[in-house]
Coordinates of C-alpha atoms and ligand atoms in Angstrom, one line a residue:
Chain A
M1 CA -37.7 31.9 -11.7
C2 CA -40.2 29.3 -13.3
D3 CA -37.7 30.5 -17.2
R4 CA -34.4 29.6 -15.0
V5 CA -35.6 26.2 -14.0
N6 CA -36.3 26.3 -17.5
I7 CA -33.0 27.1 -18.7
R8 CA -31.1 25.1 -16.7
H9 CA -33.4 22.4 -17.5
T10 CA -32.4 22.6 -21.1
K11 CA -28.7 23.1 -20.2
E12 CA -28.6 19.2 -18.3
R13 CA -30.3 18.0 -21.4
C14 CA -27.9 19.0 -24.0
F15 CA -25.2 18.3 -21.7
A16 CA -26.6 14.7 -21.0
L17 CA -26.9 14.3 -24.7
V18 CA -23.7 15.4 -25.4
L19 CA -22.3 12.5 -23.4
R20 CA -24.4 10.0 -25.3
A21 CA -23.8 11.1 -28.3
S22 CA -20.2 10.9 -27.3
L23 CA -20.1 7.5 -25.9
L24 CA -21.6 6.3 -28.9
I25 CA -19.4 7.4 -31.2
C26 CA -16.4 5.9 -29.5
A27 CA -18.4 2.9 -28.8
G28 CA -19.9 2.6 -32.5
T29 CA -16.0 3.1 -33.5
L30 CA -14.9 0.2 -31.0
I31 CA -18.1 -2.3 -32.1
F32 CA -17.9 -1.5 -35.7
L33 CA -14.3 -2.0 -36.0
L34 CA -14.3 -5.5 -33.8
G35 CA -17.3 -6.0 -35.7
S36 CA -16.3 -6.3 -38.7
I37 CA -13.0 -7.8 -38.2
F38 CA -15.1 -10.9 -36.3
V39 CA -17.2 -11.0 -39.9
K40 CA -14.6 -11.0 -42.2
G41 CA -12.0 -12.6 -40.4
I42 CA -14.4 -15.2 -38.5
G43 CA -14.5 -17.4 -41.7
A44 CA -10.9 -18.0 -42.1
I45 CA -10.7 -19.8 -38.3
S46 CA -10.5 -23.7 -38.3
L47 CA -8.7 -25.9 -36.4
Q48 CA -5.6 -25.8 -39.1
F49 CA -6.1 -22.5 -39.6
L50 CA -5.1 -22.7 -35.9
F51 CA -2.6 -25.6 -35.8
M52 CA -0.9 -25.8 -39.5
P53 CA 2.5 -23.5 -40.0
A54 CA 1.5 -21.0 -43.1
M55 CA 2.1 -22.1 -46.8
E56 CA 2.7 -20.2 -49.4
F57 CA 4.1 -17.1 -47.5
G58 CA 1.0 -17.8 -45.7
K59 CA -1.8 -17.7 -48.3
S60 CA -2.6 -21.1 -47.5
G61 CA -1.9 -23.2 -43.7
G62 CA -2.3 -21.8 -40.7
V63 CA -0.9 -19.4 -38.1
F64 CA 1.1 -21.8 -35.9
Y65 CA 4.0 -20.1 -35.5
Q66 CA 2.8 -17.1 -36.0
I67 CA 0.8 -17.4 -31.9
L68 CA 3.8 -19.2 -31.0
G69 CA 6.4 -16.8 -32.1
S70 CA 4.4 -13.2 -30.8
M71 CA 3.7 -15.3 -27.1
L72 CA 6.9 -16.1 -26.8
M73 CA 8.4 -12.8 -27.5
V74 CA 5.8 -11.2 -25.5
L75 CA 5.8 -13.6 -22.5
V76 CA 10.0 -13.4 -22.2
A77 CA 9.6 -9.7 -22.8
A78 CA 7.3 -9.8 -19.6
A79 CA 9.5 -12.1 -17.1
L80 CA 12.1 -9.0 -18.5
V81 CA 10.3 -6.4 -17.6
V82 CA 8.2 -7.4 -14.2
P83 CA 11.4 -7.3 -11.6
L84 CA 12.4 -4.7 -13.8
A85 CA 9.6 -2.4 -13.0
I86 CA 9.4 -3.9 -9.6
G87 CA 13.0 -2.8 -8.6
T88 CA 12.7 1.0 -10.5
S89 CA 9.3 1.3 -8.5
L90 CA 10.6 0.6 -5.3
F91 CA 13.3 2.7 -6.1
Q92 CA 11.5 5.6 -6.6
Y93 CA 9.1 5.0 -3.8
A94 CA 11.4 3.5 -0.8
F95 CA 14.1 6.5 -1.5
N96 CA 13.2 9.0 -4.0
T97 CA 10.2 10.8 -4.2
R98 CA 11.2 14.0 -3.0
T99 CA 14.5 14.2 -4.7
S100 CA 15.6 15.5 -8.5
I101 CA 16.9 12.4 -9.8
G102 CA 13.6 10.9 -8.6
Y103 CA 11.7 13.4 -10.2
L104 CA 13.9 13.0 -13.4
L105 CA 12.9 9.2 -13.6
E106 CA 9.2 9.5 -13.2
Q107 CA 9.5 12.2 -15.8
S108 CA 11.5 10.4 -18.2
L109 CA 9.4 7.3 -17.9
Y110 CA 6.2 9.3 -18.9
A111 CA 8.5 10.7 -21.9
L112 CA 9.7 7.4 -22.7
N113 CA 5.8 6.0 -23.1
A114 CA 5.3 8.5 -25.5
I115 CA 8.4 7.7 -27.8
P116 CA 7.3 6.5 -31.0
S117 CA 7.7 1.9 -31.5
I118 CA 9.7 2.6 -34.9
T119 CA 12.0 4.3 -32.6
Y120 CA 12.4 1.6 -30.6
G121 CA 12.7 -0.3 -33.9
I122 CA 15.6 1.3 -35.6
F123 CA 17.3 1.3 -32.0
G124 CA 17.1 -2.2 -31.4
L125 CA 18.3 -2.2 -35.4
I126 CA 21.3 -0.2 -35.2
F127 CA 22.8 -1.2 -31.3
F128 CA 21.6 -5.3 -31.2
V129 CA 21.9 -5.8 -34.8
N130 CA 24.3 -3.6 -36.6
F131 CA 26.9 -3.0 -33.4
L132 CA 26.6 -6.1 -31.4
N133 CA 26.2 -8.3 -34.4
T134 CA 23.6 -10.4 -33.0
G135 CA 21.6 -11.1 -36.5
I136 CA 17.7 -10.9 -37.0
S137 CA 17.0 -12.3 -33.2
W138 CA 13.6 -12.8 -31.7
F139 CA 15.3 -12.1 -28.2
V140 CA 16.5 -8.8 -29.1
G141 CA 12.8 -8.5 -30.0
S142 CA 11.8 -9.2 -26.5
M143 CA 14.5 -7.4 -25.3
I144 CA 12.9 -4.3 -27.4
L145 CA 9.4 -4.9 -26.3
A146 CA 10.3 -5.0 -22.9
I147 CA 12.1 -1.4 -23.0
M148 CA 8.8 -0.3 -24.9
M149 CA 6.6 -2.1 -21.5
L150 CA 8.7 -0.4 -18.7
P151 CA 7.3 2.9 -18.8
T152 CA 3.3 1.0 -18.8
T153 CA 4.3 -1.5 -15.9
T154 CA 6.7 1.4 -13.8
L155 CA 4.5 3.9 -13.5
S156 CA 1.6 1.5 -12.8
T157 CA 3.1 -0.8 -10.4
Y158 CA 4.4 2.8 -8.5
Q159 CA 1.6 4.6 -9.0
A160 CA -0.1 2.1 -6.9
M161 CA 2.4 2.0 -4.5
V162 CA 1.9 5.9 -3.8
A163 CA -1.9 4.9 -3.6
I164 CA -1.2 2.2 -0.3
P165 CA -2.5 4.8 2.3
K166 CA 0.2 6.2 4.5
I167 CA -1.5 4.8 7.7
Y168 CA -0.6 1.3 6.9
H169 CA 3.6 2.5 6.3
E170 CA 2.8 4.2 10.1
N171 CA 0.8 1.3 11.6
A172 CA 4.0 -1.5 10.5
A173 CA 6.8 1.3 11.5
A174 CA 4.8 1.5 14.9
L175 CA 4.8 -2.7 15.6
G176 CA 8.8 -2.4 14.9
L177 CA 9.1 -3.4 11.3
S178 CA 12.4 -1.9 9.5
K179 CA 11.9 -0.8 6.4
S180 CA 13.0 -4.0 4.2
Q181 CA 10.1 -5.2 6.7
I182 CA 8.0 -2.6 5.0
I183 CA 8.1 -3.6 2.2
W184 CA 7.7 -7.6 1.5
R185 CA 4.8 -6.9 4.6
V186 CA 2.8 -3.9 3.4
T187 CA 4.2 -2.4 0.1
L188 CA 4.3 -5.3 -2.5
P189 CA 1.7 -7.3 -0.9
Q190 CA -1.0 -4.0 -1.2
S191 CA 0.7 -3.1 -4.9
F192 CA 0.5 -6.5 -5.8
H193 CA -2.8 -5.7 -8.5
G194 CA -0.6 -2.7 -10.3
I195 CA 2.2 -4.9 -11.4
V196 CA -0.3 -7.5 -12.5
T197 CA -2.8 -4.8 -14.5
G198 CA 0.9 -3.4 -15.8
S199 CA 2.0 -6.2 -17.2
L200 CA -0.5 -7.5 -18.9
I201 CA -1.6 -4.0 -20.3
G202 CA 2.2 -3.8 -21.4
L203 CA 1.5 -7.2 -22.9
A204 CA -1.9 -5.9 -24.6
R205 CA 0.5 -3.4 -26.4
A206 CA 3.7 -5.2 -27.0
I207 CA 1.7 -8.0 -28.9
G208 CA -0.4 -5.9 -31.2
E209 CA 3.4 -4.4 -32.8
T210 CA 4.8 -4.5 -35.4
A211 CA 7.1 -1.5 -35.9
P212 CA 9.7 -2.3 -32.8
I213 CA 10.4 -5.9 -34.1
M214 CA 10.1 -6.1 -38.0
F215 CA 13.6 -5.1 -38.8
I216 CA 14.8 -7.0 -35.9
A217 CA 13.3 -10.2 -34.4
T218 CA 10.8 -11.0 -37.4
A219 CA 11.4 -13.6 -40.9
F220 CA 8.3 -13.7 -43.1
S221 CA 8.4 -16.6 -44.0
G222 CA 10.3 -20.0 -43.2
V223 CA 10.0 -20.4 -39.7
S224 CA 9.5 -22.8 -37.0
V225 CA 10.3 -22.7 -33.3
P226 CA 14.1 -20.9 -32.8
K227 CA 16.3 -23.2 -31.5
S228 CA 18.6 -20.6 -30.2
L229 CA 18.0 -17.0 -28.7
V230 CA 19.4 -15.2 -32.2
E231 CA 16.8 -17.0 -34.8
P232 CA 13.8 -14.9 -36.1
V233 CA 10.4 -15.6 -35.4
S234 CA 7.5 -15.1 -37.3
T235 CA 4.8 -12.6 -35.1
L236 CA 0.7 -12.2 -35.8
P237 CA 1.6 -8.7 -36.8
T238 CA 4.2 -9.1 -39.4
H239 CA 2.7 -11.7 -40.8
I240 CA -0.9 -9.6 -41.4
L241 CA 1.4 -6.9 -42.5
E242 CA 2.9 -9.4 -45.2
L243 CA -0.4 -10.8 -46.1
A244 CA -1.8 -7.3 -46.2
Q245 CA 0.9 -6.5 -49.5
Q246 CA -1.0 -9.7 -51.3
S247 CA -4.8 -8.2 -50.7
T248 CA -5.4 -8.4 -54.3
D249 CA -5.7 -12.2 -53.9
P250 CA -8.9 -12.8 -52.1
Q251 CA -7.0 -16.2 -50.2
A252 CA -4.2 -13.9 -48.4
L253 CA -6.5 -11.6 -47.6
Q254 CA -8.7 -13.5 -45.7
N255 CA -6.5 -15.3 -44.3
A256 CA -5.2 -11.5 -43.6
W257 CA -8.8 -11.7 -41.8
G258 CA -8.3 -14.1 -39.8
A259 CA -5.1 -13.5 -38.5
S260 CA -6.5 -10.4 -37.6
L261 CA -9.3 -11.9 -35.7
I262 CA -6.4 -13.6 -33.6
L263 CA -4.2 -10.9 -32.9
V264 CA -7.0 -9.1 -31.2
L265 CA -8.8 -12.1 -29.9
L266 CA -5.0 -12.3 -27.5
V267 CA -4.9 -8.4 -27.1
S268 CA -8.5 -8.5 -25.5
G269 CA -7.2 -11.4 -23.9
F270 CA -4.9 -9.7 -22.3
S271 CA -7.0 -6.7 -21.5
L272 CA -10.0 -8.3 -19.9
L273 CA -7.4 -11.0 -17.5
A274 CA -6.3 -6.9 -16.7
L275 CA -9.1 -5.6 -15.5
F276 CA -10.3 -8.7 -14.1
A277 CA -7.2 -8.7 -11.9
R278 CA -7.6 -4.8 -11.4
S279 CA -11.1 -5.3 -9.8
R280 CA -10.5 -8.4 -8.1
L281 CA -6.7 -7.6 -6.3
T282 CA -7.7 -3.8 -5.5
G283 CA -11.2 -5.6 -3.8
R284 CA -8.5 -7.4 -1.5
G285 CA -6.8 -4.9 -0.8
Q286 CA -9.5 -2.5 0.2
K287 CA -12.5 -2.6 2.3
Chain B
M1 CA 10.0 -16.8 22.8
N2 CA 6.9 -17.8 25.2
I3 CA 3.8 -16.6 25.0
P4 CA 2.9 -13.4 25.9
N5 CA 3.0 -13.2 29.7
L6 CA 2.5 -9.7 30.3
L7 CA -0.7 -10.5 33.2
L8 CA 0.5 -14.0 33.7
V9 CA 3.6 -13.1 35.4
S10 CA 5.4 -10.5 36.5
S11 CA 7.1 -8.9 32.8
N12 CA 9.9 -9.7 31.4
Q13 CA 11.4 -6.2 31.4
S14 CA 15.0 -5.4 31.1
S15 CA 17.7 -4.7 33.7
D16 CA 18.1 -0.9 32.1
V17 CA 14.2 0.0 33.1
D18 CA 15.0 -1.0 36.6
V19 CA 17.4 1.2 37.2
Q20 CA 15.1 4.0 35.6
S21 CA 12.5 5.5 37.9
H22 CA 11.0 7.6 34.6
S23 CA 9.3 6.0 31.3
I24 CA 9.2 8.9 29.8
R25 CA 10.8 12.0 30.1
L26 CA 10.7 15.1 28.3
D27 CA 12.9 18.3 28.6
G28 CA 11.6 21.5 27.2
F29 CA 10.2 19.3 24.2
S30 CA 8.7 22.0 21.1
A31 CA 6.9 20.1 18.4
Y32 CA 6.1 21.3 15.2
Y33 CA 4.7 20.9 11.5
G34 CA 6.6 23.3 9.2
K35 CA 7.2 26.1 10.7
N36 CA 3.9 25.5 12.9
C37 CA 4.6 25.2 16.5
I38 CA 2.2 23.0 17.7
V39 CA 3.9 21.9 21.3
S40 CA 6.0 24.3 23.1
D41 CA 8.3 23.7 25.7
I42 CA 6.5 21.0 27.5
N43 CA 8.5 19.3 31.2
L44 CA 7.1 15.8 31.6
K45 CA 8.1 12.8 34.3
L46 CA 6.3 9.9 34.0
P47 CA 6.5 7.0 36.0
I48 CA 7.9 3.7 34.9
K49 CA 4.2 2.6 36.2
G50 CA 1.3 3.3 35.8
V51 CA -1.4 4.8 33.7
T52 CA -0.7 8.3 32.5
C53 CA -4.2 10.0 30.7
L54 CA -3.7 12.9 28.5
V55 CA -7.0 15.1 28.0
G56 CA -7.7 18.1 26.3
P57 CA -9.2 20.0 23.9
S58 CA -9.6 18.5 20.3
G59 CA -6.3 20.3 18.4
A60 CA -4.3 20.3 21.4
G61 CA -0.9 18.4 20.3
K62 CA -2.1 15.0 22.7
S63 CA -1.7 13.0 19.4
T64 CA 1.1 15.0 18.5
I65 CA 3.1 14.2 21.7
L66 CA 2.2 10.6 21.4
R67 CA 3.7 10.2 18.0
W68 CA 6.6 11.1 18.7
L69 CA 7.6 9.2 22.1
N70 CA 7.8 6.1 19.4
R71 CA 9.4 8.7 16.6
I72 CA 6.7 7.5 14.6
N73 CA 6.2 11.2 13.4
E74 CA 9.8 10.9 11.9
E75 CA 7.8 9.2 8.8
T76 CA 5.6 12.7 8.6
E77 CA 7.7 14.5 6.2
S78 CA 6.6 18.1 7.7
A79 CA 7.1 17.1 11.4
S80 CA 9.9 17.9 13.6
F81 CA 10.9 18.5 17.5
S82 CA 13.1 20.6 19.8
G83 CA 14.4 19.5 23.5
T84 CA 15.0 16.1 24.6
V85 CA 12.8 12.8 24.9
K86 CA 13.8 10.8 27.1
V87 CA 12.3 6.8 26.9
L88 CA 13.3 4.1 29.4
G89 CA 15.9 6.0 30.3
R90 CA 17.6 6.6 26.7
D91 CA 17.4 9.2 24.3
I92 CA 14.8 8.4 21.6
M93 CA 17.5 9.9 18.8
S94 CA 21.2 9.0 20.0
G95 CA 19.6 6.2 22.2
Y96 CA 17.9 4.3 19.5
P97 CA 20.2 4.2 16.8
D98 CA 17.8 1.4 15.5
V99 CA 15.0 2.9 15.7
T100 CA 12.9 -0.3 15.6
E101 CA 14.4 -1.4 18.7
L102 CA 12.7 1.7 20.3
R103 CA 9.4 1.0 18.5
R104 CA 9.4 -2.9 20.0
R105 CA 9.5 -1.2 23.4
V106 CA 6.8 1.1 23.0
G107 CA 3.7 0.1 21.9
M108 CA 1.1 2.2 20.2
V109 CA -2.2 1.7 19.0
F110 CA -3.6 5.0 16.8
Q111 CA -6.7 7.0 16.9
Q112 CA -7.7 5.3 13.7
P113 CA -7.9 2.2 13.3
C114 CA -5.8 0.5 10.3
V115 CA -5.7 -3.7 10.0
F116 CA -3.6 -4.5 7.0
P117 CA -6.1 -6.4 4.5
C118 CA -4.4 -10.1 5.8
S119 CA -6.0 -12.3 8.1
I120 CA -6.9 -11.4 11.9
Y121 CA -4.2 -14.7 12.5
D122 CA -1.2 -12.7 10.0
N123 CA -2.2 -9.4 12.0
I124 CA -1.6 -10.2 15.3
L125 CA 1.7 -11.9 14.2
M126 CA 2.6 -9.2 12.2
G127 CA 5.2 -7.5 14.8
L128 CA 6.5 -10.8 15.2
R129 CA 7.3 -12.6 11.8
T130 CA 10.7 -12.3 12.4
Q131 CA 11.2 -13.8 15.2
K132 CA 10.5 -18.5 14.6
L133 CA 7.8 -19.4 15.9
S134 CA 6.7 -23.1 16.3
K135 CA 2.6 -23.4 14.8
A136 CA 1.9 -23.6 18.5
Q137 CA 3.3 -21.0 19.9
A138 CA 1.9 -18.2 16.8
R139 CA -1.3 -19.9 17.8
D140 CA -0.9 -19.2 21.6
I141 CA 0.3 -16.2 20.9
V142 CA -2.6 -15.2 18.7
E143 CA -5.3 -16.7 21.4
H144 CA -3.5 -15.0 24.0
G145 CA -3.5 -11.7 23.0
L146 CA -6.6 -11.8 21.1
K147 CA -8.1 -12.8 24.5
L148 CA -5.8 -9.7 26.3
A149 CA -8.4 -7.4 24.4
S150 CA -11.1 -9.2 24.6
L151 CA -11.9 -9.8 21.2
W152 CA -11.0 -13.5 21.5
D153 CA -14.9 -14.4 21.9
E154 CA -15.9 -12.7 19.1
V155 CA -13.1 -13.6 16.3
S156 CA -12.2 -17.3 18.2
N157 CA -13.8 -19.6 15.1
R158 CA -12.7 -16.9 11.9
L159 CA -9.0 -15.8 12.7
E160 CA -8.3 -17.0 9.3
G161 CA -11.0 -14.4 7.6
R162 CA -10.2 -11.2 6.3
A163 CA -9.4 -8.5 9.8
D164 CA -10.7 -6.0 7.4
S165 CA -14.5 -7.4 7.0
L166 CA -14.2 -6.7 11.5
S167 CA -16.8 -3.8 12.4
L168 CA -14.3 -0.5 13.2
G169 CA -14.4 -1.1 17.1
Q170 CA -13.3 -5.0 16.5
Q171 CA -10.2 -3.1 14.5
Q172 CA -9.2 -1.5 16.9
R173 CA -9.3 -3.9 19.4
L174 CA -7.2 -5.9 17.1
C175 CA -4.5 -3.2 17.1
L176 CA -4.2 -3.6 20.7
A177 CA -4.0 -7.4 20.4
R178 CA -1.2 -6.9 17.3
A179 CA 0.8 -4.2 19.7
L180 CA 0.4 -6.9 23.7
V181 CA 1.6 -9.7 21.5
L182 CA 5.0 -7.6 21.4
E183 CA 5.1 -6.6 24.7
P184 CA 6.0 -3.5 25.1
D185 CA 7.4 -1.8 27.8
V186 CA 5.7 1.5 27.3
L187 CA 2.1 1.1 25.7
L188 CA 1.2 4.9 24.0
L189 CA -3.2 4.3 23.1
D190 CA -4.5 7.1 21.7
E191 CA -7.8 7.3 21.8
P192 CA -8.3 4.0 22.2
T193 CA -12.4 3.3 23.1
A194 CA -13.5 5.8 21.2
S195 CA -15.4 3.7 18.5
I196 CA -16.2 1.1 20.8
D197 CA -18.8 0.3 22.7
P198 CA -19.3 -0.1 26.5
I199 CA -18.7 -3.4 27.1
S200 CA -15.6 -3.9 25.4
S201 CA -14.8 -0.3 26.7
H202 CA -15.1 -1.5 30.2
A203 CA -12.9 -4.6 29.6
I204 CA -10.0 -3.0 27.8
E205 CA -10.5 0.0 30.6
E206 CA -9.6 -2.9 33.1
L207 CA -6.7 -4.4 30.9
V208 CA -5.3 -0.8 30.5
I209 CA -5.4 -0.6 34.5
S210 CA -4.2 -4.0 35.5
L211 CA -1.3 -3.8 32.5
G212 CA -0.7 0.0 34.3
R213 CA 0.2 -2.2 37.4
K214 CA 3.4 -3.5 34.9
I215 CA 4.4 -1.2 32.4
S216 CA 3.8 2.5 32.0
I217 CA 1.0 3.5 29.8
V218 CA 0.2 6.8 27.8
M219 CA -3.5 7.2 26.9
V220 CA -5.1 9.7 25.1
T221 CA -8.8 10.5 26.2
H222 CA -11.6 13.0 25.7
N223 CA -14.0 10.6 28.0
I224 CA -13.3 12.7 31.7
G225 CA -14.7 9.5 33.1
Q226 CA -12.3 7.5 31.7
A227 CA -9.8 9.5 32.7
K228 CA -11.3 9.1 36.6
R229 CA -11.7 5.9 36.3
I230 CA -8.4 4.5 35.0
S231 CA -5.5 6.9 35.5
D232 CA -2.5 7.4 38.1
H233 CA -1.7 10.4 36.7
V234 CA -3.5 13.2 35.0
V235 CA -1.7 15.8 32.2
F236 CA -4.5 18.3 30.6
L237 CA -2.8 20.4 27.3
C238 CA -4.4 23.0 26.1
D239 CA -3.0 24.6 22.8
G240 CA 0.1 23.1 23.0
K241 CA 0.8 23.8 26.5
I242 CA 0.6 21.7 30.1
V243 CA -2.2 23.7 31.4
E244 CA -1.5 21.4 34.4
Q245 CA -1.1 18.1 35.2
G246 CA -0.6 15.5 38.6
T247 CA -2.2 12.7 39.9
R248 CA -5.7 10.8 39.8
A249 CA -6.4 12.5 43.4
H250 CA -5.4 15.4 42.7
M251 CA -6.9 17.0 39.3
F252 CA -9.8 15.3 40.7
S253 CA -10.5 17.1 43.6
P254 CA -11.7 20.9 44.5
R255 CA -7.9 21.5 45.2
C256 CA -7.3 21.5 41.4
S257 CA -6.7 24.8 38.7
A258 CA -10.0 26.9 37.9
K259 CA -8.9 25.8 34.0
T260 CA -8.9 22.5 35.0
K261 CA -12.3 22.3 36.7
T262 CA -13.7 23.8 33.9
Y263 CA -13.0 21.6 31.5
I264 CA -13.7 18.6 33.8
T265 CA -16.9 19.6 35.0
E266 CA -18.2 22.2 31.6
D267 CA -15.4 19.8 29.0
F268 CA -15.0 23.7 27.9
C269 CA -11.3 25.1 27.7
D270 CA -10.8 29.2 27.4
C271 CA -6.8 29.2 26.7
Ligands
LIG301 N1 0.7 16.2 10.0 C1 0.2 17.2 10.2 N2 0.7 18.1 9.5 C2 0.4 19.7 9.8 N3 -0.5 19.9 10.7 C3 -1.0 18.7 11.8 C4 -0.3 17.5 11.3 N4 -0.9 16.6 11.9 C5 -1.6 17.9 13.1 N5 -1.5 18.9 12.7 C6 -1.5 20.0 13.9 O1 -1.5 19.8 14.8 C7 -2.3 20.4 16.0 C8 -2.6 19.0 17.4 O2 -2.8 17.9 16.2 P1 -3.2 16.4 17.4 O3 -3.7 15.3 16.2 O4 -1.5 16.8 18.0 O5 -4.8 17.2 18.3 P2 -5.2 16.3 19.1 O6 -4.8 16.9 20.8 O7 -4.9 14.9 19.1 O8 -6.7 16.4 18.7 P3 -7.6 15.3 18.6 O9 -8.3 15.1 20.3 O10 -8.5 15.6 17.8 O11 -7.1 13.9 18.0 C9 -3.3 20.0 15.2 O12 -3.6 22.2 14.9 C10 -3.0 20.5 13.8 O13 -4.1 20.7 12.6
LIG302 MG1 -5.5 13.2 18.5

């Protein structure tokens, strides 16, 4: 009897130990990574770095147009993707849950989510840049990023819709609301948090991407604010890549760390916003 | 749209109601979930006015019947029915090509209260949003609905507050108010007083009695005393079949069947 209790205690302890160890490894890696970026990058950060254009291939000057380019591309991508994601998930939710087309749509969204980002880049290069002859264009980049964000945002929105208890739907229907009125008054307000979180997570992912936009939307130097849809921009990830290639130069390396820090801060900013939106907006939807 | 006049003047029921003698009529009605027959071959005629109580043990199929009367069970994938159901003289399927019309005329309060995650005010107006209402009209409707459901005194100072912060019993009365402001011709109530304190419960009983003089109310209740107080007509269901139905005077008299008597006195059914 006593033995069994002892064994159970030991087992529980081992289990707790394993959990703690895995937590430590995960958190430790993250903290180490963020810590080293912060320590090495903070030296490069100054007002001048934030608000000056890059000079001498990034060795001096700042990353102003890179920040601008990154933000422009992902925000436009988000603007493209949000209506599409809402439309797709509404279609799926309201008409399609049990049909084979619905099943196919959902599976392809998951599959799309798993495609390596370079594939999107190649697609953009072949289809837009070469076939449609757009040339290097930030807007094409935005479109490609939008396609990349689409599964994340759509699935998040769709899952928020599916998670709405059926009883809300029934109560609205019992008040004589039509299908479309129920969508406006019940489904959309109550899945709003999913739309917001999905978009922000999609943004956070898209802003850090290099591969899909490298060949189709960005130039490494000599760009400022684009004046048309078919001009290149420079972005933080591609700029970091460029600087890393000159890593023998300590000045370039320093700036690479600085740009990385800014990128990390942007990504974390979007992720934190998503977290905040989730807790705030979900809290409003439930008791 | 004026303020709801259910209790103020005679109800504005449309003329086709008046020429009918039954608010609800079931002929050979059976209800299924998947292949399971839950309610089998029921015949029921309910008068155009008055309170009908559905009583019977848990799982008897009371909610299932109620949920077909406004076709809300259509939203449940596995649910189906056979036989004919007529509401206000029209077949619920062929007579109401637009199901929202049926649901507007047949109000329903569900067994579990469910308020929308918005303000109390917006909850009451949820079913009325298609109509153009002035601010003053809307406020009057909200006030009137809440007063009918005897909730006004408790929430009058926080109409903009969130409805889901109300207690369960208050939420149930809010659901009732929400259904009442639509001025239904038939009202379906699924245990509306189950989670309500005795005082509000009494107020709701009073309301049901007075509404019953103008419209048809079908109310499920487990509270035999309540059925005795408010019903005009009682239907005793067990295991998906009607054991006995009749006027209140009949059902609560020594003349009722032995099974009914056992259920009423001992709250037990052996069918
Ligand atoms: N959505 C559903 N799917 C399958 N079976 C169901 C469903 N809803 C109800 N049932 C079954 O139908 C039967 C009757 O249920 P119903 O809710 O009508 O009973 P009730 O008389 O209202 O009981 P209670 O007094 O407990 O509310 C039960 O056996 C129940 O398990
Ligand atoms: Mg029930």
